[in-house]
Coordinates of C-alpha atoms in Angstrom, one line a residue:
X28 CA -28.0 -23.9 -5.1
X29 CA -26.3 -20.7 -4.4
X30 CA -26.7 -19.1 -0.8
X31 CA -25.6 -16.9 1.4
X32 CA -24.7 -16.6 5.3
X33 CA -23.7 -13.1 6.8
X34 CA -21.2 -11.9 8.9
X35 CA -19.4 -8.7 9.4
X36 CA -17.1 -6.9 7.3
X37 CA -13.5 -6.3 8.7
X38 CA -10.9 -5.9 5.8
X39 CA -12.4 -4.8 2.4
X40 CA -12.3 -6.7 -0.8
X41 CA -14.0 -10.2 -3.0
X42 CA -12.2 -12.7 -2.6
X43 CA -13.2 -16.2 -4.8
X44 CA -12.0 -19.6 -3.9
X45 CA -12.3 -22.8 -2.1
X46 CA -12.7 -23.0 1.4
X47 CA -9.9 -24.6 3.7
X48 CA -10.3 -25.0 7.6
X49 CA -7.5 -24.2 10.0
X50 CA -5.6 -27.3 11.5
X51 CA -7.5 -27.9 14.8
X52 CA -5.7 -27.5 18.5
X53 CA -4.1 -30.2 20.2
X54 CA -6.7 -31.4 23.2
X55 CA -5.4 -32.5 26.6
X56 CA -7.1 -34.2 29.4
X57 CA -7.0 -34.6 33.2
X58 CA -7.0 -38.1 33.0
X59 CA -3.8 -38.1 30.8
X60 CA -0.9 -39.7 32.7
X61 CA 1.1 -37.2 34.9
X62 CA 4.8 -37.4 34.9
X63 CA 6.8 -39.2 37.3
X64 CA 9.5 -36.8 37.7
X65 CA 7.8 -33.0 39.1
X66 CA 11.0 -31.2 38.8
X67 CA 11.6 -33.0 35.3
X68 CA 8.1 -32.1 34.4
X69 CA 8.1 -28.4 35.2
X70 CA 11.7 -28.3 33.2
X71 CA 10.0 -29.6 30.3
X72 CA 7.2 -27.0 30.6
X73 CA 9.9 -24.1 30.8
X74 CA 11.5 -25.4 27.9
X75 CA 8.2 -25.6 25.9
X76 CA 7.6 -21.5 26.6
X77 CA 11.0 -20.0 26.0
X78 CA 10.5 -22.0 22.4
X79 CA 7.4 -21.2 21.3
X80 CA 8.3 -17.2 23.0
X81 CA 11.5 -17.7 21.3
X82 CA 9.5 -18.9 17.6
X83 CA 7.0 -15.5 18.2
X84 CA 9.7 -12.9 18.6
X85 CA 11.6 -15.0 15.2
X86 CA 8.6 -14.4 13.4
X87 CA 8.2 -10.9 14.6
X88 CA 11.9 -10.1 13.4
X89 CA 10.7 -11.3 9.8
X90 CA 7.5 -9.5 10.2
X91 CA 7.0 -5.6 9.7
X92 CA 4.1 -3.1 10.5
X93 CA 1.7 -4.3 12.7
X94 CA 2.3 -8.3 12.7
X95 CA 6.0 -7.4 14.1
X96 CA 3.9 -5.3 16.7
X97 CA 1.3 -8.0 17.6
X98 CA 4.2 -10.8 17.3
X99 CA 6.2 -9.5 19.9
X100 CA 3.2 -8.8 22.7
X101 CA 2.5 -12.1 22.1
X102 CA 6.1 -13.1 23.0
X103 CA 5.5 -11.4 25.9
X104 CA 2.5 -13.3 26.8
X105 CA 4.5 -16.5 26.4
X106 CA 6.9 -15.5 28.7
X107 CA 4.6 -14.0 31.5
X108 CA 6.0 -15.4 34.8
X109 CA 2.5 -15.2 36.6
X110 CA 1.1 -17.9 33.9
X111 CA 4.4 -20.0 34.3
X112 CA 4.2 -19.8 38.0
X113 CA 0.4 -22.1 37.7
X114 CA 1.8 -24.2 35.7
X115 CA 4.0 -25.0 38.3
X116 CA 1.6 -25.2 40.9
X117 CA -0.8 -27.5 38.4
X118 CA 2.4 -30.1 38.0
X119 CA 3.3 -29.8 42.0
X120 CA -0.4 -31.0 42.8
X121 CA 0.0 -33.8 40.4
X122 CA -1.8 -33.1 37.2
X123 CA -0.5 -33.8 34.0
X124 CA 1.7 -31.6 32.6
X125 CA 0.3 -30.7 29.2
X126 CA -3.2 -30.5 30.8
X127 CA -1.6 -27.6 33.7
X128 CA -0.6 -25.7 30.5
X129 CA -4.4 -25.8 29.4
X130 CA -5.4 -24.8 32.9
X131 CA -3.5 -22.1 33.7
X132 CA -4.3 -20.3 30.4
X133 CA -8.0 -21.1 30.6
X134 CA -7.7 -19.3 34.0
X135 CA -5.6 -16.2 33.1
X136 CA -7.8 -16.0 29.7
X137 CA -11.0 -16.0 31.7
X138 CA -9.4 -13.2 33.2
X139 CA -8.8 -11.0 30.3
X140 CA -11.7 -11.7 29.2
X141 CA -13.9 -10.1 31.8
X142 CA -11.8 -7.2 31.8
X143 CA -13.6 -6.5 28.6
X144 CA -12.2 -3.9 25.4
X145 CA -9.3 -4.5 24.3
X146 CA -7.5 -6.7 27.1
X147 CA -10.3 -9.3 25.6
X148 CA -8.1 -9.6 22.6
X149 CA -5.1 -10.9 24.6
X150 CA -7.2 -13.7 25.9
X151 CA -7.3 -14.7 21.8
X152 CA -3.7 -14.2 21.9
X153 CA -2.8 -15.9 24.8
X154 CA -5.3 -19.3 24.3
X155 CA -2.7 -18.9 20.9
X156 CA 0.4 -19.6 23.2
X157 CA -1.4 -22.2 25.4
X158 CA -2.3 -24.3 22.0
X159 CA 1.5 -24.1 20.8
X160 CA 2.7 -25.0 24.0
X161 CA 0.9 -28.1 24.4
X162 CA 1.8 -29.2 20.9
X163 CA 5.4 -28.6 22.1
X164 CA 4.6 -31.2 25.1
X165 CA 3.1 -33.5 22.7
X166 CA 5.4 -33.9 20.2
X167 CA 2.6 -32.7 17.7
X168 CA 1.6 -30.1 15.1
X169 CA 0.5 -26.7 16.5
X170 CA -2.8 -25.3 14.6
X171 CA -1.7 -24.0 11.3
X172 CA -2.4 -23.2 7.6
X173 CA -3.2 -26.1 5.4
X174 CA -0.9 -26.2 2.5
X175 CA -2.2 -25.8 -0.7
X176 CA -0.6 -24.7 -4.4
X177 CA -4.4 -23.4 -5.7
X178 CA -5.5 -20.1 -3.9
X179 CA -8.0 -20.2 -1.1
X180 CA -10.5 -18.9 1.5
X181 CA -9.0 -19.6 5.0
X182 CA -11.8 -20.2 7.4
X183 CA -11.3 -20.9 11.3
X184 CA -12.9 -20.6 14.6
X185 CA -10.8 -17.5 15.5
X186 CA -7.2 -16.9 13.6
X187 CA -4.6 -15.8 16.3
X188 CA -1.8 -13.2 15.5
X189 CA 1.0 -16.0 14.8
X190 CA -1.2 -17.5 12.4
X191 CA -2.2 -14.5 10.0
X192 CA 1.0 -12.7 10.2
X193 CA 2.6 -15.5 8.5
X194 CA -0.1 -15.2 5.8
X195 CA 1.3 -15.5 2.0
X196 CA -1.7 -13.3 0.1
X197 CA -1.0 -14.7 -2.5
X198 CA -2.4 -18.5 -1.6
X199 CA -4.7 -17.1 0.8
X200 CA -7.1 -14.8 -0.8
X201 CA -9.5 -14.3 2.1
X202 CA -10.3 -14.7 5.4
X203 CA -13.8 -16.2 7.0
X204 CA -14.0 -16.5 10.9
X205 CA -17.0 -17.6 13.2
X206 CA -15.6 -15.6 16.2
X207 CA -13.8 -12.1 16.4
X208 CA -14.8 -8.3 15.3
X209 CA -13.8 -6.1 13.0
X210 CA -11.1 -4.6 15.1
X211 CA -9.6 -7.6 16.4
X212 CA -5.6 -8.5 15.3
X213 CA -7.0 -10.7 12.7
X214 CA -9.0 -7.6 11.1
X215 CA -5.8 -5.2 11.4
X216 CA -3.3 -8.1 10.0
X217 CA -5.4 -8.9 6.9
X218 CA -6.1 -5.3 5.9
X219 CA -2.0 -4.9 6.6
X220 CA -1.8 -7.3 4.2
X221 CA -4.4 -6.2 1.9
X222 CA -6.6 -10.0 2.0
X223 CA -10.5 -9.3 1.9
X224 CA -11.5 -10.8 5.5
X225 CA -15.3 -11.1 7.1
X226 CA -15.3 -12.1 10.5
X227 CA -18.5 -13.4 13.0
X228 CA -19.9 -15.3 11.0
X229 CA -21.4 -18.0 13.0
X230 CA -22.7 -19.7 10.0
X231 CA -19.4 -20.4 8.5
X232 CA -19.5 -23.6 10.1
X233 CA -21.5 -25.1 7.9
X234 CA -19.4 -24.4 4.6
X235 CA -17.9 -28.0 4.2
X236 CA -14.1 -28.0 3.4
X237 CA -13.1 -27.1 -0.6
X238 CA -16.5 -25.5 -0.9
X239 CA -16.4 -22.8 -3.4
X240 CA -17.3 -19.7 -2.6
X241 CA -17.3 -15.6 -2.6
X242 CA -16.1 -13.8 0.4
X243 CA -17.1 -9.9 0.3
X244 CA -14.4 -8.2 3.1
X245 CA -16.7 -5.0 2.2
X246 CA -20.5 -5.9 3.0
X247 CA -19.8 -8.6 5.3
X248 CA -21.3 -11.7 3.2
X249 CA -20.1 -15.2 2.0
X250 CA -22.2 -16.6 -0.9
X251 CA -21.6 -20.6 -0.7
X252 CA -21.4 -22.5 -4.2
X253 CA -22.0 -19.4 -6.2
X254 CA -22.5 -20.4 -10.2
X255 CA -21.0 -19.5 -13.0
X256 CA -22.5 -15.8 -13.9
X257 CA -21.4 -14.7 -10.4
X258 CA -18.0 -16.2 -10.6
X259 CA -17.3 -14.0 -13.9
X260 CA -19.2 -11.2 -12.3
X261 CA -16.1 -11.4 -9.5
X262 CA -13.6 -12.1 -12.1
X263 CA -14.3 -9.0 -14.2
X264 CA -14.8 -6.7 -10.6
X265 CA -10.9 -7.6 -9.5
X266 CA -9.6 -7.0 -13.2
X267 CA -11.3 -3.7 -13.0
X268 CA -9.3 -2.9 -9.5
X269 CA -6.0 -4.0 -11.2
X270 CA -6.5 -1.0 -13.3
X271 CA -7.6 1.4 -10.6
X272 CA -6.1 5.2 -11.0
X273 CA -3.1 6.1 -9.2
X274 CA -2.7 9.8 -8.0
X275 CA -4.4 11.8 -5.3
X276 CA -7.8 10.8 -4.0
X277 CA -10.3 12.4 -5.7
X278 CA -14.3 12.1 -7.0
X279 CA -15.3 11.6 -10.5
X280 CA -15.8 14.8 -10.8
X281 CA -12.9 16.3 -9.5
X282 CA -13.6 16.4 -5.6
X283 CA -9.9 16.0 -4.0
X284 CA -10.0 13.3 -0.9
X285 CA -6.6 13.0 0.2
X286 CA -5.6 9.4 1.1
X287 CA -3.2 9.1 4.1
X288 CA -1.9 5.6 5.7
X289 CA -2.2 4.7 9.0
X290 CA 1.7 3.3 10.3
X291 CA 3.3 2.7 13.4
X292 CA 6.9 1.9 12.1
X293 CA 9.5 2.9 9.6
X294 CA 8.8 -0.4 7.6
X295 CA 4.9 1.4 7.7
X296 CA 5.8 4.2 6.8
X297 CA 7.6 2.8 3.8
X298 CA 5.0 0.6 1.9
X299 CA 2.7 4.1 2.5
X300 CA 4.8 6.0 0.1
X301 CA 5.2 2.6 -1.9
X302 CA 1.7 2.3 -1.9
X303 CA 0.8 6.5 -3.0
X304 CA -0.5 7.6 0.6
X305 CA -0.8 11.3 0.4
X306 CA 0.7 11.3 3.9
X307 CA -0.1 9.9 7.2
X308 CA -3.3 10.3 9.1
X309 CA -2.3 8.5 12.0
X310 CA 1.2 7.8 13.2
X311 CA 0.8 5.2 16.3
X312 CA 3.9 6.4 18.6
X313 CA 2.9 3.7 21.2
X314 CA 4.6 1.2 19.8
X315 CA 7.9 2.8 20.1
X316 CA 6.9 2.0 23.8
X317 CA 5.6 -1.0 24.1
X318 CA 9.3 -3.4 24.7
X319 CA 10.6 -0.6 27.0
X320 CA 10.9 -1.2 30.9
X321 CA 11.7 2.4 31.3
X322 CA 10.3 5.8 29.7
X323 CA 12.3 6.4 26.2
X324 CA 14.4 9.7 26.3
X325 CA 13.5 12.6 24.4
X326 CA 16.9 12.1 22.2
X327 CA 16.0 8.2 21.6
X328 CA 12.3 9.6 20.5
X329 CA 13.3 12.1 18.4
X330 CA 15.5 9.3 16.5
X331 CA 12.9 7.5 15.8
X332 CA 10.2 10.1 14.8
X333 CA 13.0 11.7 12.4
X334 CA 13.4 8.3 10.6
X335 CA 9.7 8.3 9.9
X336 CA 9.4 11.8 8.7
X337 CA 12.6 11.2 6.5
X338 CA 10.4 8.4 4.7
X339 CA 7.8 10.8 4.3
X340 CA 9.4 13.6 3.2
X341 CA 7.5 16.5 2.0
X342 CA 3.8 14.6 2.9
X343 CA 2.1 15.7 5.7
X344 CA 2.3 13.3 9.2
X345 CA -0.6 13.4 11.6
X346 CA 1.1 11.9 14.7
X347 CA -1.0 10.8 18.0
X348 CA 0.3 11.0 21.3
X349 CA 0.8 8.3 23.6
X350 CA -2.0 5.6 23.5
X351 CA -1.6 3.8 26.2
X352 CA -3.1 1.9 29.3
X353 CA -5.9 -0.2 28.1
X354 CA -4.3 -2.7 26.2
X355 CA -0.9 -1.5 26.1
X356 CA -0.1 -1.1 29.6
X357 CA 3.3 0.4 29.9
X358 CA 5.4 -0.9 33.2
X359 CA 7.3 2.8 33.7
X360 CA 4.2 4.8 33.5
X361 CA 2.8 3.1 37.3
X362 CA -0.8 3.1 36.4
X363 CA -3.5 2.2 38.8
X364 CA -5.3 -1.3 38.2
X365 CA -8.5 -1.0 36.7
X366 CA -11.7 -3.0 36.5
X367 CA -12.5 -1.7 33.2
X368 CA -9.0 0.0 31.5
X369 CA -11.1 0.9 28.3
X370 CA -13.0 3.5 30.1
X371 CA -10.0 4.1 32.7
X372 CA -6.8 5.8 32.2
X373 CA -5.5 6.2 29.2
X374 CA -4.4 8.3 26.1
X375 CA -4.5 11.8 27.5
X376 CA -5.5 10.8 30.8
X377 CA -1.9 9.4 30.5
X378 CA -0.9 12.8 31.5
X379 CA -2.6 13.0 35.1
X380 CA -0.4 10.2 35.5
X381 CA 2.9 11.5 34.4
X382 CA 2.6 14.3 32.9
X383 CA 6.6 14.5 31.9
X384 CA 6.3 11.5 29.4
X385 CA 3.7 14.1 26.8
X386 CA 5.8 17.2 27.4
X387 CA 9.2 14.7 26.5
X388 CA 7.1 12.9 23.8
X389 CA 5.6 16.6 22.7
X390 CA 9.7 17.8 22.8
X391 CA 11.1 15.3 20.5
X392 CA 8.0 15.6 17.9
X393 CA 9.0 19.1 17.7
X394 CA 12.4 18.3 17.2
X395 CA 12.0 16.0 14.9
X396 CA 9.7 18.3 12.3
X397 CA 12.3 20.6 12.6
X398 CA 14.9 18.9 11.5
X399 CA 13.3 17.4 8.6
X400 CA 11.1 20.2 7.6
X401 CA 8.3 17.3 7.3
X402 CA 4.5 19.2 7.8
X403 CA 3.8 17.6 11.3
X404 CA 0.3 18.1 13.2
X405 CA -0.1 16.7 16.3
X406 CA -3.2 15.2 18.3
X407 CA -4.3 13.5 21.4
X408 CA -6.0 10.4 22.0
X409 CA -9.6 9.8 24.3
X410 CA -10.2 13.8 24.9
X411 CA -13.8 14.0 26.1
X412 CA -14.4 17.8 27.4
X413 CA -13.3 21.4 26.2
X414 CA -10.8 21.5 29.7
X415 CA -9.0 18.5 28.5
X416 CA -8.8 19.9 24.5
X417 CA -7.2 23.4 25.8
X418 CA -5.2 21.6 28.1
X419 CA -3.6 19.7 25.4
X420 CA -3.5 22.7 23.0
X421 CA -1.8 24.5 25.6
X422 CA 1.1 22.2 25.5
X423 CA 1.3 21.6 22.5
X424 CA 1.9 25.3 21.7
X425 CA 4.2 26.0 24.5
X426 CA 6.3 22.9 22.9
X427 CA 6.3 24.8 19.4
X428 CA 3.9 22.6 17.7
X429 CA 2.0 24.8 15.1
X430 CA -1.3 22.4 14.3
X431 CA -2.9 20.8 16.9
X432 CA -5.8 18.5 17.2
X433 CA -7.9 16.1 19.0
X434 CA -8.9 12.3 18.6
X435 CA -13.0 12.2 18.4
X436 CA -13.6 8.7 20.2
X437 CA -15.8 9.6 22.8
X438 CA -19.8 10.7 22.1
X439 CA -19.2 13.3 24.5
X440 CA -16.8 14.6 22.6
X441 CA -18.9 14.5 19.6
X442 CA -21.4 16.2 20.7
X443 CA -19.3 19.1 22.2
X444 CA -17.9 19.2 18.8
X445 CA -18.6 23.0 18.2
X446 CA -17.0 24.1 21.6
X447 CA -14.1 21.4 21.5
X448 CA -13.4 23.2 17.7
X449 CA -12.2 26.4 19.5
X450 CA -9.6 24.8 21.2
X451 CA -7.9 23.5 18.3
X452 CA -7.0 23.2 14.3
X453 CA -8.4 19.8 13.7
X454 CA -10.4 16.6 14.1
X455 CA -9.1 13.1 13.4
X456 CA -12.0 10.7 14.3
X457 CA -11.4 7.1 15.1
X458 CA -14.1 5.3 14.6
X459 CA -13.2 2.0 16.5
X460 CA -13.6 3.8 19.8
X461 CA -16.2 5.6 19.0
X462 CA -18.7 3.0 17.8
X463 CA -16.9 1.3 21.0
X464 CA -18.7 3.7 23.3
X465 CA -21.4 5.0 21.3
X466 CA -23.3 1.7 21.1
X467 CA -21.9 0.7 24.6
X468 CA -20.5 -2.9 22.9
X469 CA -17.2 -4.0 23.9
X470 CA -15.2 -3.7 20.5
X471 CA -13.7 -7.4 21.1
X472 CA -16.9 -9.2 21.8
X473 CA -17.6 -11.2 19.0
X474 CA -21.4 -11.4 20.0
X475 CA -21.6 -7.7 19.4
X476 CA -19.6 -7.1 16.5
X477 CA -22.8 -6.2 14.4
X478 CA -22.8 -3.0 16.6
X479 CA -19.7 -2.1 15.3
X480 CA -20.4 -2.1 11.6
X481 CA -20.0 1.1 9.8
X482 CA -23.2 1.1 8.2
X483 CA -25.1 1.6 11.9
X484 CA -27.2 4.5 11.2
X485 CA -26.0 6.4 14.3
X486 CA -22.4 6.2 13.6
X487 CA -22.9 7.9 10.1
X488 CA -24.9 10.8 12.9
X489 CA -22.1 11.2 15.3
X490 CA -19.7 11.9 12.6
X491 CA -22.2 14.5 10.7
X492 CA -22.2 15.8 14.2
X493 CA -18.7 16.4 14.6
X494 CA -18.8 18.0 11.1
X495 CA -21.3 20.4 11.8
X496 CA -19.7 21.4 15.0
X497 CA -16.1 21.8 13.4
X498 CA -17.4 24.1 10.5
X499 CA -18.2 27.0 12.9
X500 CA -14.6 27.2 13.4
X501 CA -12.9 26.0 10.1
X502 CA -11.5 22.7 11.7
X503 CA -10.7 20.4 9.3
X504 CA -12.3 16.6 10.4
X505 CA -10.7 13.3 9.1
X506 CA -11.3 9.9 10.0
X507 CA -9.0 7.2 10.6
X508 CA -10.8 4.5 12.2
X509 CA -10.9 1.0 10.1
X510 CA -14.1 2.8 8.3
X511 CA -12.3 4.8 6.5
X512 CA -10.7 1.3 4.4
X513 CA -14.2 -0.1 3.2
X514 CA -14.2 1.5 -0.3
X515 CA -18.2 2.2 0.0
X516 CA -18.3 3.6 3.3
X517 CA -15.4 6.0 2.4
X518 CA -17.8 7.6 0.1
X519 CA -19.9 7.9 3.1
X520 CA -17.7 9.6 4.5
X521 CA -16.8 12.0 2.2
X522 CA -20.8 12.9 1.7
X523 CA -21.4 13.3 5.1
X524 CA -18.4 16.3 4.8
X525 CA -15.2 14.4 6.0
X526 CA -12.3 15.8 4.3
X527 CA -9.1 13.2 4.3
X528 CA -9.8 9.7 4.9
X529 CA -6.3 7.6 6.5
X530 CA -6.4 3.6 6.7
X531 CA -4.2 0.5 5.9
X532 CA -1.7 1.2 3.2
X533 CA -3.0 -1.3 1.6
X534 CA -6.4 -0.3 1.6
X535 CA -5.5 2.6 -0.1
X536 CA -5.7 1.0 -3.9
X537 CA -9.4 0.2 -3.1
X538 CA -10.6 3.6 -1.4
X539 CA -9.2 5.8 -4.6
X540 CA -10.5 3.3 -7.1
X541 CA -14.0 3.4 -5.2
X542 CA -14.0 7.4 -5.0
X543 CA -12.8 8.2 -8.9
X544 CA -15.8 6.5 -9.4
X545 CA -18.5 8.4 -8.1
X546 CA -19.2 12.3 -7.9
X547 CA -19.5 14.5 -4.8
X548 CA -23.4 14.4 -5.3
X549 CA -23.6 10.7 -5.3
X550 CA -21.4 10.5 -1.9
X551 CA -23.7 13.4 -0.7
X552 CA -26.6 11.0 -1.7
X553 CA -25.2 7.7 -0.1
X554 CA -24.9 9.6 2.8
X555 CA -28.3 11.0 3.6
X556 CA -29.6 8.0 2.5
X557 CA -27.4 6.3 5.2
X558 CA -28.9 9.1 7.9
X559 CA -32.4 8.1 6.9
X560 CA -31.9 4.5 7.1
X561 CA -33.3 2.4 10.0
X562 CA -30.8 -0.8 10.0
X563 CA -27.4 -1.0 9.1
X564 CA -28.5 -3.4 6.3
X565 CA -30.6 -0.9 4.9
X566 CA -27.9 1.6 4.7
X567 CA -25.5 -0.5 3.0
X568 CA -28.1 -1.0 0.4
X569 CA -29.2 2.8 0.2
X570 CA -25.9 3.8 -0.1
X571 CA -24.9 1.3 -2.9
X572 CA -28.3 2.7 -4.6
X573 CA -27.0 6.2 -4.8
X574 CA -23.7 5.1 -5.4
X575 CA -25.3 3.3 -8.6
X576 CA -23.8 0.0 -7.5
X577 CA -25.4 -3.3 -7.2
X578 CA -26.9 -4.6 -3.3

């Protein structure tokens, strides 16, 4: 019998296939037997960290986008000297070595954890590192992706960064986790590599290995043992997406959306044009960053920004300034310790800090544009007041960038739409923070990822909000929070007035497919429907009623 448990929907697409678990982690003990040697024992320990830091970075190296990104702040983790330094301690005072490695990262994860947002995701990461070092110690497997030559459904507790980068898309077709949220690495890494994915889903546990079933990455369900109508009704839906239209985004009837990518590399920027992104909505600069111990110069910036707008050519480029603090904390910027970095200092708030790393950063953009005559806006992240929008502007101008924006992330921000709209030329919403602090829900709590489902009723009102307040100006809004890459929601979007839509570059197949199938009225449809709705589960089958698709 044919049934279904829920979850919620992080990287778009159906996936159909058996079910296979992820290896299990090595389990250690106090009452294992502790070495004789201590200085032996803490050598061996060392050696276990550089190897499985050393394996990260190699993987990273073979990586690109966002994996290589992930991959090598993982590294880092590995190679933390704080975490190595009670591991120490642990073996000194007698425990077994294996089980100080278990620990130490229980304690530092506990840590991250309570610092809540994003820094929760590194306690994912680094309980990642912990496992592979103990299997190191052992002398056993680490947790990893059972081999199989028929394509599957990868299920797991959690999936950590070293796992799904390594991901061959073609054996694994989806992705089903009991833990996580829709904007956690394993989210961004499957929709990088284009594999349907639905994520807290605490009733995946009871899908028993090589279970067949159908894993929706869009509306967030898995349908166990589903028969044979519904396995030809999945067949004939991915034939039709291997024929989706190529081109521009546009509607049915003629509406032009245009798609952009969301990259934060050269090797991004790449599979965009590859891919037929319009352009790019959102250009991440903070991981040109992230390895440095000291603040990159404006020459070694503008190197880097020209190689991307070289790929790009003659498409637009959107590029956000410095993201950091949070969970990206940058060693030359000096900033204060926080209790809670996701509502602290960061993004533009970067600037109170040291204000010389936006003017250089705002220098070699400028720079850059110029010498590749690439159309560059620029924009800056977490702005919550009019001040902090002219105060950016200002810069910006004074640095000889012609289009400047903001990032809407923050409900005040939202709200203030109509006033923030005189400051500047556009609106680029990202709607991971804003769901983030709209629904006050930590966007790495698994427990709450439900609040952070596109489909809440008040998230489709905060953006019509934004909308209404940029039209008194003529700012164009786009979005390019992880919303904009579920195909449906996208034509939510554009109903609700949003006028370019930037995501995954692999997302971008699904979106225009999506779009060419529906008119501007229908979108307009799915999204009052969506404002009228009470439940996020009634808007996803509203809009899917107007859209004239199937619940």
């Amino acid at each position: 019998m044919t049934h279904e448990v829920r979850g919620v929907a992080a990287a778009p697409g159906v996936a159909l296939g058996p079910v296979k678990w992820l290896a299990s982690a090595p389990v250690t003990s106090p009452d294992d037997a502790p070495g004789s040697d201590v200085n032996a024992e803490i050598s061996r320990a060392e050696t276990a960290f550089e190897t499985v830091a050393a394996r990260y970075s190699a993987q990273a190296l073979d990586a690109k986008g966002p994996a290589a990104d992930i991959l090598f702040m993982t590294s880092a983790l590995a190679a933390d000297p704080a975490l190595l330094d009670q591991v120490r301690a642990g073996i000194r005072a007698g425990r077994p070595t294996a089980h100080s490695v278990t620990e130490a990262v229980a304690h530092f994860a506990e840590q991250l954890a309570a610092l809540g947002g994003m820094m929760a995701e590194r306690a994912s990461d680094l309980r990642d590192v912990g496992q592979r070092v103990v299997a190191e110690l052992l002398g056993v497997d680490p947790p990893g992706i059972p081999h199989s030559t028929v394509p599957f459904v990868l299920a797991a507790q959690d999936l950590a960064p070293a796992d799904t980068a390594t991901l061959n898309p073609e054996i694994v077709v989806g992705l089903l986790t009991v833990a996580g949220g829709p904007t956690s690495h394993t989210a961004i890494l499957a929709k990088a590599l284009g594999i349907p994915a639905v994520v807290a889903c605490p009733g995946a546990v009871a899908i028993a290995e090589d279970t067949e079933v159908v894993l929706d990455g869009t509306g967030g369900t898995v349908e166990i043992a589903p028969d044979a109508e519904r396995r030809a009704e999945v067949e004939a839906l991915r034939a039709r997406r291997a024929d989706a239209p190529t081109g521009p985004g546009r509607t049915a009837d003629g509406h032009p959306v245009p798609l952009l990518a969301n990259v934060g590399s050269a090797a991004d920027a790449r599979l965009a044009v590859e891919l037929g992104a319009e352009g790019v909505g959102l250009f991440r600069t903070e991981f040109l960053f992230l390895d440095r111990k000291s603040s990159p110069t404006v020459d070694e910036q503008t190197a880097q920004y020209t190689e991307i707008f070289r790929i790009m050519g003659e498409r637009p480029v959107t590029v956000r300034t410095l993201d950091a603090g949070s969970d990206k904390p940058l060693p030359f910027l000096n900033l204060p310790e926080e209790e809670n970095p996701a509502l602290g200092v960061r993004g533009l708030r970067l600037s109170s800090v040291d204000e010389g790393a936006l003017l250089d950063q705002l220098t070699a953009i400028e720079t850059a544009a110029k010498a590749t005559g690439t159309p560059v806006k620029v924009m800056a992240p977490m702005v919550a007041t009019v001040e902090e929008a002219n105060y950016f502007a200002t810069r910006a101008r004074e640095a000889g960038i012609d289009t400047r924006g903001v990032m809407v992330e923050i409900p005040a921000a939202a709200i203030r739409a109509g006033q923030l709209g005189a400051e500047v030329d556009f609106f680029s919403i990202g709607t991971n923070d804003l769901s983030q602090y709209l629904f006050g829900a930590d966007r790495m709590s698994s427990s709450l990822a439900a609040l952070h489902n596109p489909w809440q009723p008040a998230l489709a009102a905060t953006i019509a909000l934004v909308v209404d307040g940029a039209s008194a100006h003529g700012v164009t809004v786009g979005v390019c929070g992880e919303s904009a890459s579920n195909p449906e929601f996208a034509c939510v979007l554009v109903g609700l007035g949003v006028e370019t839509l930037s995501m995954a570059p692999r997302s971008l197949a699904g979106v225009r497919a999506a779009l060419a199938e529906v008119t501007l009225e229908q979108c307009k449809a799915a999204a009052a429907a969506v404002m009228a709705a009470r439940t996020a589960e009634d808007a996803l089958v509203a809009a899917r009623s107007a859209l004239g698709r199937a619940s």
